[in-house]
PDB file of C-alpha atoms in Angstrom:
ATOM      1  CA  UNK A   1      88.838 142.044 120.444  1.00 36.00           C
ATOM      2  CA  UNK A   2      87.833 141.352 116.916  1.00 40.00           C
ATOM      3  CA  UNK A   3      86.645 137.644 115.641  1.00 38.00           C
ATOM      4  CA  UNK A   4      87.010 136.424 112.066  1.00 39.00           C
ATOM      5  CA  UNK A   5      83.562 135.350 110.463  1.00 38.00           C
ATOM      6  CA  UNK A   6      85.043 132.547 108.673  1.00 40.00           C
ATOM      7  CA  UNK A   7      87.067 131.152 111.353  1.00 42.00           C
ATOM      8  CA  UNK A   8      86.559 129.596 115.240  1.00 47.00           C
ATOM      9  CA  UNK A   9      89.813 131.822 116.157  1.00 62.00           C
ATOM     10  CA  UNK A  10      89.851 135.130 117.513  1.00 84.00           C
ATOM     11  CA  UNK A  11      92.000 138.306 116.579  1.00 94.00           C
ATOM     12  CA  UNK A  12      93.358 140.827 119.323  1.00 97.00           C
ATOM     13  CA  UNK A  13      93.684 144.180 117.413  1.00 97.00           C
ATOM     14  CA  UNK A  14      95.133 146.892 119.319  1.00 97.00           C
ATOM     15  CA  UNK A  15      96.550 150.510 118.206  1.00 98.00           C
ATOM     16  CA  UNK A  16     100.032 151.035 120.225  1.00 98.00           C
ATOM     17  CA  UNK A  17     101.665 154.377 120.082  1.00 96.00           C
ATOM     18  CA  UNK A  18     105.274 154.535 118.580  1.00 97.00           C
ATOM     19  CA  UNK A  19     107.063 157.757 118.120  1.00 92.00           C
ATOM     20  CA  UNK A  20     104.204 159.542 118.397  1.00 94.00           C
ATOM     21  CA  UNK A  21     101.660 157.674 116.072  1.00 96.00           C
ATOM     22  CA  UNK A  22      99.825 154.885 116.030  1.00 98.00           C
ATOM     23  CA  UNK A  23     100.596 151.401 115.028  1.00 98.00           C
ATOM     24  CA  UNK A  24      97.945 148.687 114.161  1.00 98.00           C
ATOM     25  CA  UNK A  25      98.648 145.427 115.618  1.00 98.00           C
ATOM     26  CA  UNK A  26      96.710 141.969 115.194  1.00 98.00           C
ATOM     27  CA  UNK A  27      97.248 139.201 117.308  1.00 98.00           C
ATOM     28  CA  UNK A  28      96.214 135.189 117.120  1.00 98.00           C
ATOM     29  CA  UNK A  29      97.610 131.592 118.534  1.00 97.00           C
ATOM     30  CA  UNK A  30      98.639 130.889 121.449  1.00 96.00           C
ATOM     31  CA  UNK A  31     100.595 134.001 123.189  1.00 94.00           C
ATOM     32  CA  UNK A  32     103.247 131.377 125.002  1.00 94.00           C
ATOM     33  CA  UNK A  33     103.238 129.804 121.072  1.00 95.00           C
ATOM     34  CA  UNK A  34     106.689 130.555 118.929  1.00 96.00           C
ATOM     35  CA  UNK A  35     106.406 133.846 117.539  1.00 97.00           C
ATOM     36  CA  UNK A  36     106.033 134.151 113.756  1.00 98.00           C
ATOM     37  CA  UNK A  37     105.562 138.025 112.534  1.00 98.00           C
ATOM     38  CA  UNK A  38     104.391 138.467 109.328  1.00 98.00           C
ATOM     39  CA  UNK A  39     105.166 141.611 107.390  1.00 98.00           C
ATOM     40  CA  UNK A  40     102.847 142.750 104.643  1.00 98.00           C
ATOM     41  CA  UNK A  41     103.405 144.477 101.603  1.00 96.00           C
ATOM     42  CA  UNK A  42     103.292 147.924  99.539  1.00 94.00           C
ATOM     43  CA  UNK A  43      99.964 149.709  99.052  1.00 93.00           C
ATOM     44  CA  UNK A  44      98.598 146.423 101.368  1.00 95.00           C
ATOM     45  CA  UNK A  45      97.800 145.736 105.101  1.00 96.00           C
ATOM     46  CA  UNK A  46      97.767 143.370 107.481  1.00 97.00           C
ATOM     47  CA  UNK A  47      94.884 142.338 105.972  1.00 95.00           C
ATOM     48  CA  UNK A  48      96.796 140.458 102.994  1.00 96.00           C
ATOM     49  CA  UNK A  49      97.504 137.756 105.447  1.00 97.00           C
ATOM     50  CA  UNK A  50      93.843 136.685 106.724  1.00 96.00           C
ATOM     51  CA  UNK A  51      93.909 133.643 104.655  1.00 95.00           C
ATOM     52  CA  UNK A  52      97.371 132.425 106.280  1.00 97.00           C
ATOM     53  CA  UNK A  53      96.607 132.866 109.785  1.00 98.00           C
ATOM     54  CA  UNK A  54      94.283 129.782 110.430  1.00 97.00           C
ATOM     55  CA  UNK A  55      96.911 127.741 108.850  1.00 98.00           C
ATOM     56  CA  UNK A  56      99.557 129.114 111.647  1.00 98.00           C
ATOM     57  CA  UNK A  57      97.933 130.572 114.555  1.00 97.00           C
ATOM     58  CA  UNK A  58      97.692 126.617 115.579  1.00 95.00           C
ATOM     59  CA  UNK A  59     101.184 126.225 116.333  1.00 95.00           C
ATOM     60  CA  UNK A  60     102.749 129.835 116.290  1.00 97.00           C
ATOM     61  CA  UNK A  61     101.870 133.436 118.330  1.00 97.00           C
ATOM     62  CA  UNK A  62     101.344 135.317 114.798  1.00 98.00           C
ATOM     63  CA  UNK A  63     101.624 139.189 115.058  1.00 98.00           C
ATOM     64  CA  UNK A  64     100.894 141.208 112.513  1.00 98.00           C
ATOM     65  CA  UNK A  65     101.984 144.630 111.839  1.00 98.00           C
ATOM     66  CA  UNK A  66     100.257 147.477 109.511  1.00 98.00           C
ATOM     67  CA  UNK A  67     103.620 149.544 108.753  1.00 98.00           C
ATOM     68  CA  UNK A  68     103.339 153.285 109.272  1.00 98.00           C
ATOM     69  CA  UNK A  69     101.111 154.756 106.302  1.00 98.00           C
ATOM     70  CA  UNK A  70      98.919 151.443 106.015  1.00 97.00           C
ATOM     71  CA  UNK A  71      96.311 150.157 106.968  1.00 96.00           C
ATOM     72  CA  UNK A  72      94.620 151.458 110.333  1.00 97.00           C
ATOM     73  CA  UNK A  73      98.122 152.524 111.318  1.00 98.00           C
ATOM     74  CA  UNK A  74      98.790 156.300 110.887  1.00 98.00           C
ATOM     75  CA  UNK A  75      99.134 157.854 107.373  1.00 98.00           C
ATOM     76  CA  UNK A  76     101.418 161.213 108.233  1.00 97.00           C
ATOM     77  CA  UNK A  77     102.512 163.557 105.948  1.00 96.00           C
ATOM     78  CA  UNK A  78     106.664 164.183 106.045  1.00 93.00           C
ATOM     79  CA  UNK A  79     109.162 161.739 105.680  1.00 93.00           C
ATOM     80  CA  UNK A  80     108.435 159.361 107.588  1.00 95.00           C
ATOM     81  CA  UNK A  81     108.496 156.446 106.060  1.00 98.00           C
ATOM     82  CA  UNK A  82     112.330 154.926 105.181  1.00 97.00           C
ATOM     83  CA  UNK A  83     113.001 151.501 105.899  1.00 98.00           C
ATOM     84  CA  UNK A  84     115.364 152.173 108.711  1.00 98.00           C
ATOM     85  CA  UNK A  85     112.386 154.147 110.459  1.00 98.00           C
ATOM     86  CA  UNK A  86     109.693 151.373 109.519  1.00 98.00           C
ATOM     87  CA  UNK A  87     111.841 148.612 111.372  1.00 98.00           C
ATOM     88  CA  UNK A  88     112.231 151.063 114.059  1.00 98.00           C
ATOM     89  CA  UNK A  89     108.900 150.934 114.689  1.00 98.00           C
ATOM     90  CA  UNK A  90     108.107 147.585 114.172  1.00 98.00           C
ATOM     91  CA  UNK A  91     111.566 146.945 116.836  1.00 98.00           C
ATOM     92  CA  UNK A  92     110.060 149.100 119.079  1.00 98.00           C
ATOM     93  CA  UNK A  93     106.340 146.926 118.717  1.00 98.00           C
ATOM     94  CA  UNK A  94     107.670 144.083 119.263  1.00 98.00           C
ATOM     95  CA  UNK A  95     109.709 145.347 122.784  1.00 98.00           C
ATOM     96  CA  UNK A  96     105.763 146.377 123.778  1.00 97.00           C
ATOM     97  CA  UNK A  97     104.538 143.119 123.421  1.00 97.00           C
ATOM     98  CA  UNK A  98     107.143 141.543 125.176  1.00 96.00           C
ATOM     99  CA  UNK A  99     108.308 139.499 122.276  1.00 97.00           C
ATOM    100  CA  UNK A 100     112.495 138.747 122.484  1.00 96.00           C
ATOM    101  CA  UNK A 101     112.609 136.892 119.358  1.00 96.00           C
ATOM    102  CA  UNK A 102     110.499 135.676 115.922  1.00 97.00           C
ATOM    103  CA  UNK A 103     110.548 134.006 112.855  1.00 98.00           C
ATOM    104  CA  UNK A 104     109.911 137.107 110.222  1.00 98.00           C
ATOM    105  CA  UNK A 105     108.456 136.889 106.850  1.00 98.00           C
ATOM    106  CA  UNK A 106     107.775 139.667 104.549  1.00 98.00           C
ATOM    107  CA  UNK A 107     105.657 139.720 101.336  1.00 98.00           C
ATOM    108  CA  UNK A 108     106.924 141.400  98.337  1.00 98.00           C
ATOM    109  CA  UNK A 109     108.239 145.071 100.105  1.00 98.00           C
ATOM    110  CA  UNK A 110     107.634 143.584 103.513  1.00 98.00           C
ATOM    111  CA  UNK A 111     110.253 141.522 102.906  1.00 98.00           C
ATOM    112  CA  UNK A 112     112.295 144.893 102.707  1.00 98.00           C
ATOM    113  CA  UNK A 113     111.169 145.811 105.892  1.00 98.00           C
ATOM    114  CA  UNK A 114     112.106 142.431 107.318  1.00 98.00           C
ATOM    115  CA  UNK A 115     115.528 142.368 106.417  1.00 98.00           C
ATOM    116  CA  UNK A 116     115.966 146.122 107.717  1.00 98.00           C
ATOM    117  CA  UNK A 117     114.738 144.505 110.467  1.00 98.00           C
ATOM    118  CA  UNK A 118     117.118 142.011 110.755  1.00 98.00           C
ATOM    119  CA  UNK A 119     120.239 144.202 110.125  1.00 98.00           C
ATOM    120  CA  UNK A 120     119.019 146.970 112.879  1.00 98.00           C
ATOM    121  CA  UNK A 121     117.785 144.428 115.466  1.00 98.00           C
ATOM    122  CA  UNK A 122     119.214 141.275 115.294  1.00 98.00           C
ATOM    123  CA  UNK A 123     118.702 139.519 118.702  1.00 96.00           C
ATOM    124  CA  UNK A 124     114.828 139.987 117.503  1.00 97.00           C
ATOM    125  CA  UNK A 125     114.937 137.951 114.370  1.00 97.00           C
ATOM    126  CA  UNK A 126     115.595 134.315 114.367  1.00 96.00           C
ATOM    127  CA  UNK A 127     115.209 133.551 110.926  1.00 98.00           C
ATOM    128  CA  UNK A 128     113.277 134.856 107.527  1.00 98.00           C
ATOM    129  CA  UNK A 129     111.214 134.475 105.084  1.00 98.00           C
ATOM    130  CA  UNK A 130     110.978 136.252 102.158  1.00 98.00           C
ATOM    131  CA  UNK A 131     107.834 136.197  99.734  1.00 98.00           C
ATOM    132  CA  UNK A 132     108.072 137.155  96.124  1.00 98.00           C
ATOM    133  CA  UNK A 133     110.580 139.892  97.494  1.00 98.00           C
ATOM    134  CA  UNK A 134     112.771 141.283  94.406  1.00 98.00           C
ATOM    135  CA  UNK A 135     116.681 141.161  95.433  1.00 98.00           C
ATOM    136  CA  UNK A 136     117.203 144.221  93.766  1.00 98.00           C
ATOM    137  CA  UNK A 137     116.392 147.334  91.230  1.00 97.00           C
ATOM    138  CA  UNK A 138     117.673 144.826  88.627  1.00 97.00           C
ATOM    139  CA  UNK A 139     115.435 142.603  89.024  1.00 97.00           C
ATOM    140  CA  UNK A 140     111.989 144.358  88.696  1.00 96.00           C
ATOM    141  CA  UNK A 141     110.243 143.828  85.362  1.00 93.00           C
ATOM    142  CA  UNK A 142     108.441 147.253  84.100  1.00 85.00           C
ATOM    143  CA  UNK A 143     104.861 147.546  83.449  1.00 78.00           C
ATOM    144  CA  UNK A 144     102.637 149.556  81.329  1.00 65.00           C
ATOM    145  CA  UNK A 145      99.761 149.216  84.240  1.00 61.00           C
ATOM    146  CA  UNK A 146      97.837 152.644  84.380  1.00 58.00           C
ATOM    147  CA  UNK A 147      99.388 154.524  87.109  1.00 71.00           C
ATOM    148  CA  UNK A 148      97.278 156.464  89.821  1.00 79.00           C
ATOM    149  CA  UNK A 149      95.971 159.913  89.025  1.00 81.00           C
ATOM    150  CA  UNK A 150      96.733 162.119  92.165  1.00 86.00           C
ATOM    151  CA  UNK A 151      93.849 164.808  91.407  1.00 85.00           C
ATOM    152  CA  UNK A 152      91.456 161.759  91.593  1.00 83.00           C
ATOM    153  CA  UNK A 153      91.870 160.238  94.992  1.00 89.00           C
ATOM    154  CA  UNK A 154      90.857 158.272  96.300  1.00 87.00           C
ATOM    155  CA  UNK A 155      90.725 156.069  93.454  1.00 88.00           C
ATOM    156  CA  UNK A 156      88.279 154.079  92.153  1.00 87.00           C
ATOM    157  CA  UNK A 157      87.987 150.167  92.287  1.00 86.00           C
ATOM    158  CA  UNK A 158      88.605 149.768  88.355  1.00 85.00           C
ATOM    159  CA  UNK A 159      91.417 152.178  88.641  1.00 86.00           C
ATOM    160  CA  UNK A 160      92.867 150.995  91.546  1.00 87.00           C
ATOM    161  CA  UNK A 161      92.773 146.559  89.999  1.00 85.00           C
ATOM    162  CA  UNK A 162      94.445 148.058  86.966  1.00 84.00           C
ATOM    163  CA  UNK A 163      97.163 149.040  89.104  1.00 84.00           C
ATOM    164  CA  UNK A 164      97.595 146.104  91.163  1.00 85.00           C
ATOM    165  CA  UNK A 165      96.614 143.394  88.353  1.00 84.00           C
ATOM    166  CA  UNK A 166     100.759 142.807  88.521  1.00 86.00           C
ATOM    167  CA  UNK A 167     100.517 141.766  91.219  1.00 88.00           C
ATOM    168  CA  UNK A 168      98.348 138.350  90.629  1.00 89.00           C
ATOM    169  CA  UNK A 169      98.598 136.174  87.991  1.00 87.00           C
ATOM    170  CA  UNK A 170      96.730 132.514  88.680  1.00 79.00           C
ATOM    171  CA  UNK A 171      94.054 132.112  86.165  1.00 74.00           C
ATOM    172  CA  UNK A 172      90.545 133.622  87.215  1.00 76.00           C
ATOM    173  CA  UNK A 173      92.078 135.196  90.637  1.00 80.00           C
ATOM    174  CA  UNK A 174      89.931 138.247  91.725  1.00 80.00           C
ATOM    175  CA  UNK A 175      91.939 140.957  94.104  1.00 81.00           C
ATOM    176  CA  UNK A 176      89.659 140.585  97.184  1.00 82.00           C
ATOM    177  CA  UNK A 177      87.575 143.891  97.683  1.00 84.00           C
ATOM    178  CA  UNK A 178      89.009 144.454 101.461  1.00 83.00           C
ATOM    179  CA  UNK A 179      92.240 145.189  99.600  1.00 83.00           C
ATOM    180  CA  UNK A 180      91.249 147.503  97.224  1.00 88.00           C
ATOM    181  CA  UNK A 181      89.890 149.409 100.467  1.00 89.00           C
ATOM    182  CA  UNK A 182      93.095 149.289 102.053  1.00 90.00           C
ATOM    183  CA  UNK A 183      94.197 151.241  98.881  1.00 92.00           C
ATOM    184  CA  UNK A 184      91.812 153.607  99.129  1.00 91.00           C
ATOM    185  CA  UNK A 185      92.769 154.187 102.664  1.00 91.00           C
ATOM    186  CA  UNK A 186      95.920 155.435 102.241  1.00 95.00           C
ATOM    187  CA  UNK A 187      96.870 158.938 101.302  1.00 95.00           C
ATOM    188  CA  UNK A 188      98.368 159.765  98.138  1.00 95.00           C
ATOM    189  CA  UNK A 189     101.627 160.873 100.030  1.00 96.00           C
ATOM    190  CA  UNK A 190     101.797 157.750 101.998  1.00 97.00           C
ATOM    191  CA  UNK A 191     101.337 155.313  99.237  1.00 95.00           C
ATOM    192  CA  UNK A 192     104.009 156.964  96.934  1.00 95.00           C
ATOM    193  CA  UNK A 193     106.520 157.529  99.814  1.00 97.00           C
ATOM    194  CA  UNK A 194     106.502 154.238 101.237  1.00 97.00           C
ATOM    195  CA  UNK A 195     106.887 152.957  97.525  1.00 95.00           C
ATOM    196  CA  UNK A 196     109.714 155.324  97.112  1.00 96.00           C
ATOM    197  CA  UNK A 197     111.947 154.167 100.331  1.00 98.00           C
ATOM    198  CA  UNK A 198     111.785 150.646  99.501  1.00 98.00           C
ATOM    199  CA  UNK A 199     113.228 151.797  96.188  1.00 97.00           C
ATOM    200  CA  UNK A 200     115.853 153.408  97.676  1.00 98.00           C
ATOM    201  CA  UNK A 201     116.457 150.941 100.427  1.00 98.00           C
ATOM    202  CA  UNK A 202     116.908 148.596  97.087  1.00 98.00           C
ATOM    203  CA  UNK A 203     118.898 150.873  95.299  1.00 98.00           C
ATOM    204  CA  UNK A 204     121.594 151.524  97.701  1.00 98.00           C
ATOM    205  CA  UNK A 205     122.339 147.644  98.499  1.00 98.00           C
ATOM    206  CA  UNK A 206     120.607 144.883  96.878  1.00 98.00           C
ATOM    207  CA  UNK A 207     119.137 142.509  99.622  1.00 98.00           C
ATOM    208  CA  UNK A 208     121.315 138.957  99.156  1.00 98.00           C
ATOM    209  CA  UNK A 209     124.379 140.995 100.079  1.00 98.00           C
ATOM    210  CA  UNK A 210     123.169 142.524 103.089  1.00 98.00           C
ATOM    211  CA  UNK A 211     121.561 139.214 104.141  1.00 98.00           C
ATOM    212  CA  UNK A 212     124.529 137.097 103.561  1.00 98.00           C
ATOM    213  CA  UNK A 213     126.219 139.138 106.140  1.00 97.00           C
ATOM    214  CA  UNK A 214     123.622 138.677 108.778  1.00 97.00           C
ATOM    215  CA  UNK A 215     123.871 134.662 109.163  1.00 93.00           C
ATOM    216  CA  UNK A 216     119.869 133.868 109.460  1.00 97.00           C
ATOM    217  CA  UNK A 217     118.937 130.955 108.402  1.00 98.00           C
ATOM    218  CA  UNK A 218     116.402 132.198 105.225  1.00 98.00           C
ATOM    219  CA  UNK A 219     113.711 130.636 103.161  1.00 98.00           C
ATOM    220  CA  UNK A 220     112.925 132.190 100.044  1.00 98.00           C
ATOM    221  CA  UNK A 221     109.431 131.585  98.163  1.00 98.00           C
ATOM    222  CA  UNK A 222     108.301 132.963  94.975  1.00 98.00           C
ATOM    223  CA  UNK A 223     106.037 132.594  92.843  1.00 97.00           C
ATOM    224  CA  UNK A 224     106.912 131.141  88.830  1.00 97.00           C
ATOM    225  CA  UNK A 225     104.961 133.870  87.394  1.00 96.00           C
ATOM    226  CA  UNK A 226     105.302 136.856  89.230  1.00 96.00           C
ATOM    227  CA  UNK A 227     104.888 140.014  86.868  1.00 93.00           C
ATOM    228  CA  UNK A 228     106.897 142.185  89.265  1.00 94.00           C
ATOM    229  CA  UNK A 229     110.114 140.771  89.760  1.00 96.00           C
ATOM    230  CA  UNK A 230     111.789 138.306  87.212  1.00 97.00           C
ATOM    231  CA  UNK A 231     111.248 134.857  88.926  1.00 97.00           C
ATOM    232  CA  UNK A 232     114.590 133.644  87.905  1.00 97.00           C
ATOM    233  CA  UNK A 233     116.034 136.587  90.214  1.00 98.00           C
ATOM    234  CA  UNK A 234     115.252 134.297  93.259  1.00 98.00           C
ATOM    235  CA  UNK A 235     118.211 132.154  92.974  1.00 98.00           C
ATOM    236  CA  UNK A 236     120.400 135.358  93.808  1.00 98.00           C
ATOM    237  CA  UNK A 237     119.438 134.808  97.307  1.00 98.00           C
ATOM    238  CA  UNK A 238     121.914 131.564  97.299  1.00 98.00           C
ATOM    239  CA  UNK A 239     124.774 133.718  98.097  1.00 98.00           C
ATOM    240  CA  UNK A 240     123.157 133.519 101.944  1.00 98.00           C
ATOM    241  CA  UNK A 241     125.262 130.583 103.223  1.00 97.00           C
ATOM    242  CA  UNK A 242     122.350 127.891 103.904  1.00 96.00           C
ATOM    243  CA  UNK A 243     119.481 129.587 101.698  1.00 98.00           C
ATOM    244  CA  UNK A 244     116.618 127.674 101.042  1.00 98.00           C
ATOM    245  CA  UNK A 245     114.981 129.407  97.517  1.00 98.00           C
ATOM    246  CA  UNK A 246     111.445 127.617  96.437  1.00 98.00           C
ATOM    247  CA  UNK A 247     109.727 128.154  93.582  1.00 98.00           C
ATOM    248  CA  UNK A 248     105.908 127.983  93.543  1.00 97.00           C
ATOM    249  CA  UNK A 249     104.549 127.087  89.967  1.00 96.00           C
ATOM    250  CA  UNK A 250     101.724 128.428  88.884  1.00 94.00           C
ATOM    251  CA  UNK A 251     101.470 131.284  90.971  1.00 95.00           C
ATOM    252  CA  UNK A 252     102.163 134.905  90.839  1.00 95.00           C
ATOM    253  CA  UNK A 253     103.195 137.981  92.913  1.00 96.00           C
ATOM    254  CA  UNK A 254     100.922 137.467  95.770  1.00 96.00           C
ATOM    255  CA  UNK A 255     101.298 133.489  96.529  1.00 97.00           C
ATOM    256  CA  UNK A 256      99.941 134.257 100.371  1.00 97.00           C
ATOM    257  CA  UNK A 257      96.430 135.378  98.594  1.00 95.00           C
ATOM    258  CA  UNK A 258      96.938 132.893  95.659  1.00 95.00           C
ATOM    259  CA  UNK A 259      97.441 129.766  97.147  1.00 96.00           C
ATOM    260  CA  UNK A 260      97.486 129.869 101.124  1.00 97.00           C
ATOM    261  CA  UNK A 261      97.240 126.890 102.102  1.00 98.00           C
ATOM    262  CA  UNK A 262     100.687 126.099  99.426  1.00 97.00           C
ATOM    263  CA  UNK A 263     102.207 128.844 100.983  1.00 98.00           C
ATOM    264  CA  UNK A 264     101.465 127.984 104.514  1.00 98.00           C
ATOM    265  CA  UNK A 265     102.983 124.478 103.833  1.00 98.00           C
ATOM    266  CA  UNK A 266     106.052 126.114 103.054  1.00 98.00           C
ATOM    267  CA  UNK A 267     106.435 128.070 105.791  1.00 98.00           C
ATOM    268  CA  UNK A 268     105.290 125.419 108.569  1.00 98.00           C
ATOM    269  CA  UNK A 269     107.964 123.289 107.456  1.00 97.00           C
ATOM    270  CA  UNK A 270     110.635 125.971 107.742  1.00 97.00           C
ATOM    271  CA  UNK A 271     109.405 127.416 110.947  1.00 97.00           C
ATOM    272  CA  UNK A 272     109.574 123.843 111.941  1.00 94.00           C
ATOM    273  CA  UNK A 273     113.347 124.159 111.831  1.00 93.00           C
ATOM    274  CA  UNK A 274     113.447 127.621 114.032  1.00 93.00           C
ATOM    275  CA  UNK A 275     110.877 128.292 115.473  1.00 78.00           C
ATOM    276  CA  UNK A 276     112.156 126.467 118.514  1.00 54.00           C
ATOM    277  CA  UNK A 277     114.330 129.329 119.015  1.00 47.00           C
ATOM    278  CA  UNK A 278     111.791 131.691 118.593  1.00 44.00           C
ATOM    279  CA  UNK A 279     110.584 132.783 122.460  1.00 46.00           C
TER     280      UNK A 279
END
């Protein structure tokens, strides 16, 4: 058992072993509570979520996953690391903890993961969320941001907030320095495979279409000024019969760091909905 130093709550961490390797799991709320898993982002961790979880653990179970090559999950060499395996594992998580079904939301690539989630294990998913989570190739705005040199990892902490300054863009926002750890705590291989499966996850069906087949009810937030993915690409995600698409002004890439306590609003009132269903 872990505790938080800035909050009264308390954080199970556990590793459980999945196909062989292990998969970091945090726990918090109440474990008879609606379960809400949250699904992080590339080159991230469950870690990216800290400043959400007070705002939920009150009224949800809130698991948290670190996908395979993340985090203080295993970082294998191989290929390992396509969507279709990653929500595998996460599938095969959630049958070890018992949980039947959850509200899901993804940030940015974990949103990827969610859906392939949803469209391998459906009895499992109950609704979704997706956070600044590009619909497709098409959608992703390129960037001149200095990429990382392999010969020089692990990189260092100016190298490594020139390559994620995309990904933030509220006025005077400093990436926290747990993050740029959890960069540095990947392998090369791991951060520029999982990067390359959500790409081709993307490239072979853009995520609207796949979702409108699946019939979950889905909220979609995003922030105004994300620098990844063209904002305006949200309202693709309409095609999903009941979408609800919200637009956070003022905010970037990374809302769930930007602006918790915005973000969390969002998501309370949509869990509010289906979470009910959630047991």
């Amino acid at each position: 058992m872990t505790s938080s130093d800035k909050t009264s709550h308390t954080t199970e961490s556990s590793l459980l072993p999945v196909d062989g390797e292990d998969v970091h799991v945090c726990q918090d709320g109440p474990r008879d509570a609606p379960a809400l898993l949250l699904l992080h982002g590339s080159a991230s961790s469950a870690r990216s979520w800290d400043a959400l979880v007070p705002l939920l653990a009150g009224s949800h179970r809130v698991i948290r996953i670190d996908l395979l090559g993340h985090g203080r999950s295993a970082k294998p060499d191989g290929d390992h690391y396509a969507l279709p395996a990653q929500a595998r594992r996460v599938a095969a998580v959630m049958d070890l903890l018992g949980v039947r079904r959850a509200v899901v939301a993804g940030h940015s690539s974990g949103g990827v993961a969610a859906t392939a989630l949803a469209e391998l294990r459906p009895d499992l998913v109950t609704a979704l969320v997706l956070i600044n989570t590009g619909p497709g190739l098409d959608a992703f705005i390129a960037s001149e941001q200095a990429a990382i040199n392999p010969e020089t990892w692990p990189p260092a902490d100016e190298e490594i907030r020139r390559f994620a300054s995309t990904g933030f863009s509220r006025p005077g926002y400093q990436v926290p320095d747990e993050l740029l750890d959890e960069v540095r705590a990947m392998t090369y291989h791991s951060l520029t495979a999982t990067m390359a499966a959500t790409s081709a996850y993307l490239a072979r069906r853009a995520l609207p279409e796949r979702l409108a087949e699946l019939g979950k009810p889905l909220l979609v937030l995003f922030g105004a000024d994300d620098r990844r993915w063209r904002s305006s690409s949200a309202g693709r995600y309409r095609v999903v019969p009941g979408a609800r698409v919200e637009l956070l002004p003022g905010l970037g890439h990374s809302p769930i760091l930007e602006d918790p306590p915005r973000t969390a609003a969002s998501l309370l009132t949509f869990t509010a909905r289906h979470a009910a269903r959630a047991d």
